[in-house]
mmCIF file of C-alpha atoms in Angstrom:
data_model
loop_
_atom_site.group_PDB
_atom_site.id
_atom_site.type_symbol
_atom_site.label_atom_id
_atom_site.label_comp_id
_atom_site.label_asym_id
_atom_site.label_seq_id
_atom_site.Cartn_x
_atom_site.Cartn_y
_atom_site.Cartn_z
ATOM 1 C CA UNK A 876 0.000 0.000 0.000
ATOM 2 C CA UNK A 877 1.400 3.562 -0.602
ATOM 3 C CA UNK A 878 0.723 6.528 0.873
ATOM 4 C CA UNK A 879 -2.570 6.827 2.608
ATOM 5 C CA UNK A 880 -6.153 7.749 0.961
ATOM 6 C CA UNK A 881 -7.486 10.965 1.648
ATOM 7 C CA UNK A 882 -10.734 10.790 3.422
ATOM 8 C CA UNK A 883 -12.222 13.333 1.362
ATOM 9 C CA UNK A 884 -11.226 11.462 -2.249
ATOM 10 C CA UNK A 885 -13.269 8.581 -0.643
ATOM 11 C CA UNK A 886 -16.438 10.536 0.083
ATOM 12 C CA UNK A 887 -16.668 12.139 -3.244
ATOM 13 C CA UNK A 888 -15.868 9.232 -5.400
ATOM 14 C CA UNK A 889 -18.512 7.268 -4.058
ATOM 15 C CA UNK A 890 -20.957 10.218 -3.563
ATOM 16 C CA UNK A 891 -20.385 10.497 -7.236
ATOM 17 C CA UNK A 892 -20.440 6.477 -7.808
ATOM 18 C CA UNK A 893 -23.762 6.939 -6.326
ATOM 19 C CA UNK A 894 -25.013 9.885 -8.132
ATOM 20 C CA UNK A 895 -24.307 8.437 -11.305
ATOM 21 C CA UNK A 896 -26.853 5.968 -10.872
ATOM 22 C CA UNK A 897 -29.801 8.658 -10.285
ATOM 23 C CA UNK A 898 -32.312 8.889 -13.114
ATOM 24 C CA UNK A 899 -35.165 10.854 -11.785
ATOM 25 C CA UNK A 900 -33.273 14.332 -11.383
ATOM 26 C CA UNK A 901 -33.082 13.916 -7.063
ATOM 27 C CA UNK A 902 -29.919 15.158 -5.936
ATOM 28 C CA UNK A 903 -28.226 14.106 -2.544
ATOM 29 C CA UNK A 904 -29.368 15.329 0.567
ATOM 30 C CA UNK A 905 -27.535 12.871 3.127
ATOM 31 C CA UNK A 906 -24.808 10.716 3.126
ATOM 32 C CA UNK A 907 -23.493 8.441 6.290
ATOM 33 C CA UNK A 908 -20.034 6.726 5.538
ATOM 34 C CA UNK A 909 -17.531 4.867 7.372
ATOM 35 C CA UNK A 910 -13.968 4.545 6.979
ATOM 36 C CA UNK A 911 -12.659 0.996 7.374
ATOM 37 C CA UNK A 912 -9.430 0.828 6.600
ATOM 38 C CA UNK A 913 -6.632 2.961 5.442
ATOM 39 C CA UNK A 914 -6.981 3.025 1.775
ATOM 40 C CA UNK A 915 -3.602 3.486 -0.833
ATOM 41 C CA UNK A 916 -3.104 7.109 -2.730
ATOM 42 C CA UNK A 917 -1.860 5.153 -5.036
ATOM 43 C CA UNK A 918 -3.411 1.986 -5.910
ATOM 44 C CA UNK A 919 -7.173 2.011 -7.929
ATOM 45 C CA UNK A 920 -9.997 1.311 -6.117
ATOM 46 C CA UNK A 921 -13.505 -0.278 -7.027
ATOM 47 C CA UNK A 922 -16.697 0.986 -5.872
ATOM 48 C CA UNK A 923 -19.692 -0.923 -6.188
ATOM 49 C CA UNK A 924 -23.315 0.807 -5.704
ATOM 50 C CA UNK A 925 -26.299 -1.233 -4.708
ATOM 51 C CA UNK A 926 -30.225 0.095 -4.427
ATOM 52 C CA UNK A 927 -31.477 0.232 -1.130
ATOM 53 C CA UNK A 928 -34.623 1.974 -1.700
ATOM 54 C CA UNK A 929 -36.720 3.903 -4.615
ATOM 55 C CA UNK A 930 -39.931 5.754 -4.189
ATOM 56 C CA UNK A 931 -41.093 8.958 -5.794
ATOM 57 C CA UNK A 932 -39.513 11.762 -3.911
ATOM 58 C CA UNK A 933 -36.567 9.758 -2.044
ATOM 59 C CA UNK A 934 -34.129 6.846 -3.180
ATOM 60 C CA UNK A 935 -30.830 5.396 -1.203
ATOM 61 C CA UNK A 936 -28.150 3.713 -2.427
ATOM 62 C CA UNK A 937 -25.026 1.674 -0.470
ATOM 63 C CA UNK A 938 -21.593 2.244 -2.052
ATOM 64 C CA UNK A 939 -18.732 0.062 -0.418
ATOM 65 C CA UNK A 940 -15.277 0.698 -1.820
ATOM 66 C CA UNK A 941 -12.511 -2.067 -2.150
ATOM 67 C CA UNK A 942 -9.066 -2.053 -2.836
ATOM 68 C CA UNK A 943 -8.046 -5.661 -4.235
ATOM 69 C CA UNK A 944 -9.940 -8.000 -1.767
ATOM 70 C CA UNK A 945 -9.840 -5.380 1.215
ATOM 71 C CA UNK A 946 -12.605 -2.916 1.998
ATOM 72 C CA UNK A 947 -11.871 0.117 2.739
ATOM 73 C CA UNK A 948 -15.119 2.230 2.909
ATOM 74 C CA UNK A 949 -19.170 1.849 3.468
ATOM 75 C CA UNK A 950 -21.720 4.814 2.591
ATOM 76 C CA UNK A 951 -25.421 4.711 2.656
ATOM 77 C CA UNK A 952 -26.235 7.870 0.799
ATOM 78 C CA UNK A 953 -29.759 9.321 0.143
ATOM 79 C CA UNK A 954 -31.808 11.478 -3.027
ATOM 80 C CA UNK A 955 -34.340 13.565 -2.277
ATOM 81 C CA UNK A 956 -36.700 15.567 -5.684
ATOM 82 C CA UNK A 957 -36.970 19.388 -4.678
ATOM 83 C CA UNK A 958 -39.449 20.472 -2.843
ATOM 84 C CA UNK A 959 -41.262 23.452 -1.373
ATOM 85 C CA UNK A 960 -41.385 23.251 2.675
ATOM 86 C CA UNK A 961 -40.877 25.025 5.707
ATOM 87 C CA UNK A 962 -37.628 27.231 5.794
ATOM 88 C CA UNK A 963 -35.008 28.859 8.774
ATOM 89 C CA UNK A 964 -31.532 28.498 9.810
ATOM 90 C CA UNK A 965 -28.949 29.512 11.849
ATOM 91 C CA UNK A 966 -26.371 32.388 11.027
ATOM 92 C CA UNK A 967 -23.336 32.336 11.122
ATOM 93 C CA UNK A 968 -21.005 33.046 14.353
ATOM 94 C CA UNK A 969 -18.416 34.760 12.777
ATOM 95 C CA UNK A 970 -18.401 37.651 9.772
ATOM 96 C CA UNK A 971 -18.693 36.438 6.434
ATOM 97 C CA UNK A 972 -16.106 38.487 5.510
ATOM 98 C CA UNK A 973 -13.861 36.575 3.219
ATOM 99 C CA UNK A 974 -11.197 39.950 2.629
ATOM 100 C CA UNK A 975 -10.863 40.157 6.162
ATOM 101 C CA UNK A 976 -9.634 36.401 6.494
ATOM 102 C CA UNK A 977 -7.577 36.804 3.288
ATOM 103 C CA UNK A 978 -5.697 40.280 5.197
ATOM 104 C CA UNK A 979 -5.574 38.604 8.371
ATOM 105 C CA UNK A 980 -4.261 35.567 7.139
ATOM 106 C CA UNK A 981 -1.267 37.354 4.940
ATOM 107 C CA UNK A 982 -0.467 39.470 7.969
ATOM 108 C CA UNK A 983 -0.251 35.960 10.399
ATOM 109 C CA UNK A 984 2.431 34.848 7.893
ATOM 110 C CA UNK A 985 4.722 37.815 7.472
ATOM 111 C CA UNK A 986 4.625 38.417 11.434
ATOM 112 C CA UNK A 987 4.699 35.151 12.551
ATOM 113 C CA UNK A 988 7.568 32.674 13.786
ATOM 114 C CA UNK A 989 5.129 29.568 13.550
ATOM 115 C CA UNK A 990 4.687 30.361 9.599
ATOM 116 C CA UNK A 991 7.797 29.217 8.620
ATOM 117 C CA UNK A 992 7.635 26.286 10.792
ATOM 118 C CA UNK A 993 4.874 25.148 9.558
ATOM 119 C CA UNK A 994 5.181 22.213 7.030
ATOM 120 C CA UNK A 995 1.087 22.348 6.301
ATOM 121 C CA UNK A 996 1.107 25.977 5.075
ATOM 122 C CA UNK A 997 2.918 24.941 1.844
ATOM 123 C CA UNK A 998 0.971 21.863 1.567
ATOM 124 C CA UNK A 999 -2.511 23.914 2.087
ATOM 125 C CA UNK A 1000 -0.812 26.290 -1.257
ATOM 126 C CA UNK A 1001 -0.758 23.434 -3.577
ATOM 127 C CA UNK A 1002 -4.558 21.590 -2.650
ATOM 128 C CA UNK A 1003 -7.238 21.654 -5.363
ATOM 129 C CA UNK A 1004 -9.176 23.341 -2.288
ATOM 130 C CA UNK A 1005 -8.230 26.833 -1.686
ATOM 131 C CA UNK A 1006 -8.374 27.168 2.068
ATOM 132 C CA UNK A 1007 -8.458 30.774 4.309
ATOM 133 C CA UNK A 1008 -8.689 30.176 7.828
ATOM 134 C CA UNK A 1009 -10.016 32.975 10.154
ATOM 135 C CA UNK A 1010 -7.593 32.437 12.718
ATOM 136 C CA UNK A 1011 -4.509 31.258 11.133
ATOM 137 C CA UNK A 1012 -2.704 30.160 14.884
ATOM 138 C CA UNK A 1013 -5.867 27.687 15.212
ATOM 139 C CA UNK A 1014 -4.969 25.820 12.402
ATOM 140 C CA UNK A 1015 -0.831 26.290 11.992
ATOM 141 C CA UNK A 1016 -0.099 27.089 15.702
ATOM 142 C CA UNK A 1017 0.481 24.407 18.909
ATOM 143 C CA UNK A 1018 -1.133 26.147 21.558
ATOM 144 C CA UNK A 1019 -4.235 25.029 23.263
ATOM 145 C CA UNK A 1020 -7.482 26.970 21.975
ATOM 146 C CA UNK A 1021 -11.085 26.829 22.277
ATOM 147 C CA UNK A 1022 -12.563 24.498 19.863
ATOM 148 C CA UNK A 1023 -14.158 26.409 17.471
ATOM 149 C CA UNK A 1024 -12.970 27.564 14.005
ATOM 150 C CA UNK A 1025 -13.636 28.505 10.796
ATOM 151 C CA UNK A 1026 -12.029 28.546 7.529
ATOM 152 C CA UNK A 1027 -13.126 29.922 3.579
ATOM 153 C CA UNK A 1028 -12.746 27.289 1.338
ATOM 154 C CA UNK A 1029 -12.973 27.021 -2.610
ATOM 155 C CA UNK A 1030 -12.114 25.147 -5.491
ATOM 156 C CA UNK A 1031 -8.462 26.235 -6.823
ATOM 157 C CA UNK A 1032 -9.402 26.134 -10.201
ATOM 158 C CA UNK A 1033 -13.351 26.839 -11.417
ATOM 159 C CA UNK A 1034 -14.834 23.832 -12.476
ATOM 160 C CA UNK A 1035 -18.335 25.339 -13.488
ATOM 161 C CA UNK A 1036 -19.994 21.482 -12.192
ATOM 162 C CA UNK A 1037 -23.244 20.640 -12.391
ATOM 163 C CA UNK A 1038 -25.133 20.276 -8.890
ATOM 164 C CA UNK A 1039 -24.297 16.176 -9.057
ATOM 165 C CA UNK A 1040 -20.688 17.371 -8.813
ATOM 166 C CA UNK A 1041 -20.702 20.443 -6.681
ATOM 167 C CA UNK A 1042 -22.106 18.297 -3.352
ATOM 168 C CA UNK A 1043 -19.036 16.068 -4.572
ATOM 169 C CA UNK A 1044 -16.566 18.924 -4.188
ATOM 170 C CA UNK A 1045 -17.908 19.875 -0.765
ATOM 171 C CA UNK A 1046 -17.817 16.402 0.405
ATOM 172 C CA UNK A 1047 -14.108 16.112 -0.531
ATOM 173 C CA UNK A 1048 -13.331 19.636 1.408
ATOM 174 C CA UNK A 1049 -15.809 18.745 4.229
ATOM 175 C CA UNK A 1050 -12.642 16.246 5.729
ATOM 176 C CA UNK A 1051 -10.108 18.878 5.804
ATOM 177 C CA UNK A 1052 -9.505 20.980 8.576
ATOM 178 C CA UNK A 1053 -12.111 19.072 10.308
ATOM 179 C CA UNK A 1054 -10.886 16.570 12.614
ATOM 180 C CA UNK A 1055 -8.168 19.094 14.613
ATOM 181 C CA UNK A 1056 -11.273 20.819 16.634
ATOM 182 C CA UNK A 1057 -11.687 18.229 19.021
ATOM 183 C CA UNK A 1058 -7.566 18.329 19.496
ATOM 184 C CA UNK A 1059 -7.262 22.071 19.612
ATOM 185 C CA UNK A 1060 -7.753 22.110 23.575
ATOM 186 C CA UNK A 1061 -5.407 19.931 24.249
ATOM 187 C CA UNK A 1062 -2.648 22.118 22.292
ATOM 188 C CA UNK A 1063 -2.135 19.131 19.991
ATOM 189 C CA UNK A 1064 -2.142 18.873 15.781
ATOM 190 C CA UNK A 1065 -2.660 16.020 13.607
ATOM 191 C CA UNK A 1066 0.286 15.013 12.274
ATOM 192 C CA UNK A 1067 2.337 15.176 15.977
ATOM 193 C CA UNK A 1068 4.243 12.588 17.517
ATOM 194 C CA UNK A 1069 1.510 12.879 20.185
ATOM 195 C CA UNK A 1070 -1.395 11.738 18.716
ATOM 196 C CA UNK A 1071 -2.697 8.848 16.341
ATOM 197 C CA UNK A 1072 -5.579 10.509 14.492
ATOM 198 C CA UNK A 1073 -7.810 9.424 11.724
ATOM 199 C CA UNK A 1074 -11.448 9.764 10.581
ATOM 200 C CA UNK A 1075 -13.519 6.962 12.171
ATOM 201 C CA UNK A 1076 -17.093 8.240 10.432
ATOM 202 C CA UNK A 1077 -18.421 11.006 8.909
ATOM 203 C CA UNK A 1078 -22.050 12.491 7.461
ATOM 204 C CA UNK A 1079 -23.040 14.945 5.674
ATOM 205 C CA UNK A 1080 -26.512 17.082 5.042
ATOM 206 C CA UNK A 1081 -26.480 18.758 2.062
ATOM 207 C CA UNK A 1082 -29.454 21.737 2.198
ATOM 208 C CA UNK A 1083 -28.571 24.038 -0.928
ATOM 209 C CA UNK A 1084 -26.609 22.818 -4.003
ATOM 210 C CA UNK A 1085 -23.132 24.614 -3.155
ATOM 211 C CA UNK A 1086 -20.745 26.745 -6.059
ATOM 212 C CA UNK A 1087 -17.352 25.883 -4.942
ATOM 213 C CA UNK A 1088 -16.074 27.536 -7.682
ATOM 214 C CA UNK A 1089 -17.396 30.789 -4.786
ATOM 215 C CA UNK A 1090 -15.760 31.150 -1.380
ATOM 216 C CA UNK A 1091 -17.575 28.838 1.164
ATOM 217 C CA UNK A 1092 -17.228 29.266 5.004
ATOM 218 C CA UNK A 1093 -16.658 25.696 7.172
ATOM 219 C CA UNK A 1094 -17.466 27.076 10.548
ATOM 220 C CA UNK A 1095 -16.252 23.973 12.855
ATOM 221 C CA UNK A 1096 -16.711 23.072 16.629
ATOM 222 C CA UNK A 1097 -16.167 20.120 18.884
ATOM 223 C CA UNK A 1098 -18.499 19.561 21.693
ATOM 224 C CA UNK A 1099 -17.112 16.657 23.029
ATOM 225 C CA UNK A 1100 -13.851 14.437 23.582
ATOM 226 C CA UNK A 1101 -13.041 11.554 25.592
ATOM 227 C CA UNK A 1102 -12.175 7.431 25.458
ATOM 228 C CA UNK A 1103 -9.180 8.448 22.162
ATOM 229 C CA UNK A 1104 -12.416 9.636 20.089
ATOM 230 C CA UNK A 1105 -13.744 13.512 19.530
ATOM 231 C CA UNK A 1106 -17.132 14.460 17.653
ATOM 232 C CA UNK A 1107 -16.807 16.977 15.138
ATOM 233 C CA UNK A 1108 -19.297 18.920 13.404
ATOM 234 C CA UNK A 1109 -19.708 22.284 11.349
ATOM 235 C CA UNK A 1110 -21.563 24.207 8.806
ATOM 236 C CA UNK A 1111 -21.287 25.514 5.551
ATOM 237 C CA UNK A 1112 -22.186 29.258 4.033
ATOM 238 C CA UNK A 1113 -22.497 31.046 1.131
ATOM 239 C CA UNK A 1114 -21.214 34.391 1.225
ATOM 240 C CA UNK A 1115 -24.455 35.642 1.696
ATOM 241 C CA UNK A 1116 -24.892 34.198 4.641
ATOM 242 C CA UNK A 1117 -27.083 30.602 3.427
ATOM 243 C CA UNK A 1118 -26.386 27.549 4.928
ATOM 244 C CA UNK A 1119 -25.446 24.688 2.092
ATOM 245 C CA UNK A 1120 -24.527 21.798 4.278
ATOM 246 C CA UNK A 1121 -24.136 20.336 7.732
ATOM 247 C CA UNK A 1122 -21.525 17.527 8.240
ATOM 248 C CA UNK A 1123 -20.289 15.640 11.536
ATOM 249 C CA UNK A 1124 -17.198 13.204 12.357
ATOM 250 C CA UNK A 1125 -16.147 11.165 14.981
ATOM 251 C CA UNK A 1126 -12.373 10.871 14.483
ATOM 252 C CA UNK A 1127 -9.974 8.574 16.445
ATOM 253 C CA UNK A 1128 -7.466 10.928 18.606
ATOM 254 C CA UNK A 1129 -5.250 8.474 20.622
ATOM 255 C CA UNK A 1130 -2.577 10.231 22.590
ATOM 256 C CA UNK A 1131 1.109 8.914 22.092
ATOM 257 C CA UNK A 1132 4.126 9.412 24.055
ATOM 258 C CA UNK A 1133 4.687 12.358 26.155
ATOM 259 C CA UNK A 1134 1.004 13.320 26.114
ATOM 260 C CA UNK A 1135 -0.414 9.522 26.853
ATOM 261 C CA UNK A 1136 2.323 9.823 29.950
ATOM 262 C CA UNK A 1137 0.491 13.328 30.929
ATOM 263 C CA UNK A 1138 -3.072 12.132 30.583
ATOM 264 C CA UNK A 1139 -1.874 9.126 32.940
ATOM 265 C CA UNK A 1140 -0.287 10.987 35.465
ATOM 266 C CA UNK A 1141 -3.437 13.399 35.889
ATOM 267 C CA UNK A 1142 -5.544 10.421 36.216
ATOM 268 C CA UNK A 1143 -3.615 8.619 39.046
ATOM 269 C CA UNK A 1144 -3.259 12.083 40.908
#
């Protein structure tokens, strides 16, 4: 196996795998997925799509995706036709003020030390998914911080997709940045030699058709921690202030090393 799968390439092939399948114009409104096993980068994978359910206004589909003779990843995903209903939602916490992240952000890297220590910053430049966060030190910086973020997020390059496609893009950039929330209290970063961390499940409720080719923000929170697991979950808006989608994660977060040796000792005090 070579280097691992990205989470997000997972979710949107299959949402896609599923999609494809969909003759009566309903677009996805929920998917629920489950990562199995560390997939390859590298090596091609198969997935197969089976019909759970078809009625009128809803059908759901199972894709399971295999590598070889190993799966890797389960999704139930569900269609829904459009329909008129009841409306509300919930604003935004923070401004939706994508040139004030896109200021703040350049001045965080021309002032700070922790910019050119940080091996993710280049990585984030050269992502098909533009990404802006509002507090840079959240999501580059080691120090403990409340969890609860935000980041602007695009596609690199305009893709002009049709709506099948666009809930694909925001499935693939609804597993980055995500999983660090429930970490970012306990001053640790996937990646560290301090933590194990992966995506154990994720879902996904998508309430508009997004444009990713326009700036989307992820506004991201973790209530909860505990047992080497932490629940994720956030929101995504428009610029003009519409909520698109909803997702949640439970992500493994199992401390190593030095920090395991801390969480002990507190313990036994």
């Amino acid at each position: 196996m070579g280097p691992r799968m990205f989470g997000g390439q997972a979710l949107a092939q299959a949402l896609l795998a599923a999609s494809d399948q969909e003759t009566g114009g309903r677009l996805a409104h929920s998917l629920h997925a489950y990562f199995l096993k560390a997939g390859s980068a590298v090596d091609p994978v198969d997935y197969s799509v089976s019909q759970l359910s078809e009625g009128r206004s809803f059908a759901t589909r199972r894709v399971e995706a295999s590598q070889g003779e190993t799966l890797i990843f389960s999704m139930i995903a569900s269609f829904h036709a459009p329909e008129i209903g009841f409306e509300h939602t919930t604003p935004s916490p923070f401004p939706l003020d994508i040139d004030a992240a896109l200021q703040s952000l350049e001045a965080w890297v021309e002032h700070n030390v922790q910019a050119s220590e940080s091996p993710i910053l280049d990585r984030l430049r050269h992502r098909p998914i533009e990404i802006v966060p509002l507090d840079p030190g959240s999501l580059f910086g080691t120090r403990a911080r409340e969890p609860i973020t935000a980041s602007w997020m695009r596609l690199r390059d305009p893709a002009k997709a049709d709506p099948a496609m666009q809930r694909a893009l925001l499935a693939y950039a609804s597993d980055m940045m995500f999983l660090r929330n429930a970490l970012l209290p306990h001053g640790v970063r996937p990646g560290s030699r301090e933590v194990q961390a992966a995506s154990l499940d994720h879902a996904i409720w998508f309430h508009e058709t997004p444009d990713f080719d326009q700036w989307h923000l992820f506004v991201t929170s973790s209530p909860w921690a505990g047992g080497a697991r932490g629940l994720n979950r956030g929101h995504f808006y428009r610029e003009d202030g519409t909520m698109v989608a909803s997702v949640a994660q439970e992500s493994l977060m199992r401390p190593k090393g030095d920090a395991l040796e801390r969480i002990e000792s507190q313990k036994n005090a």
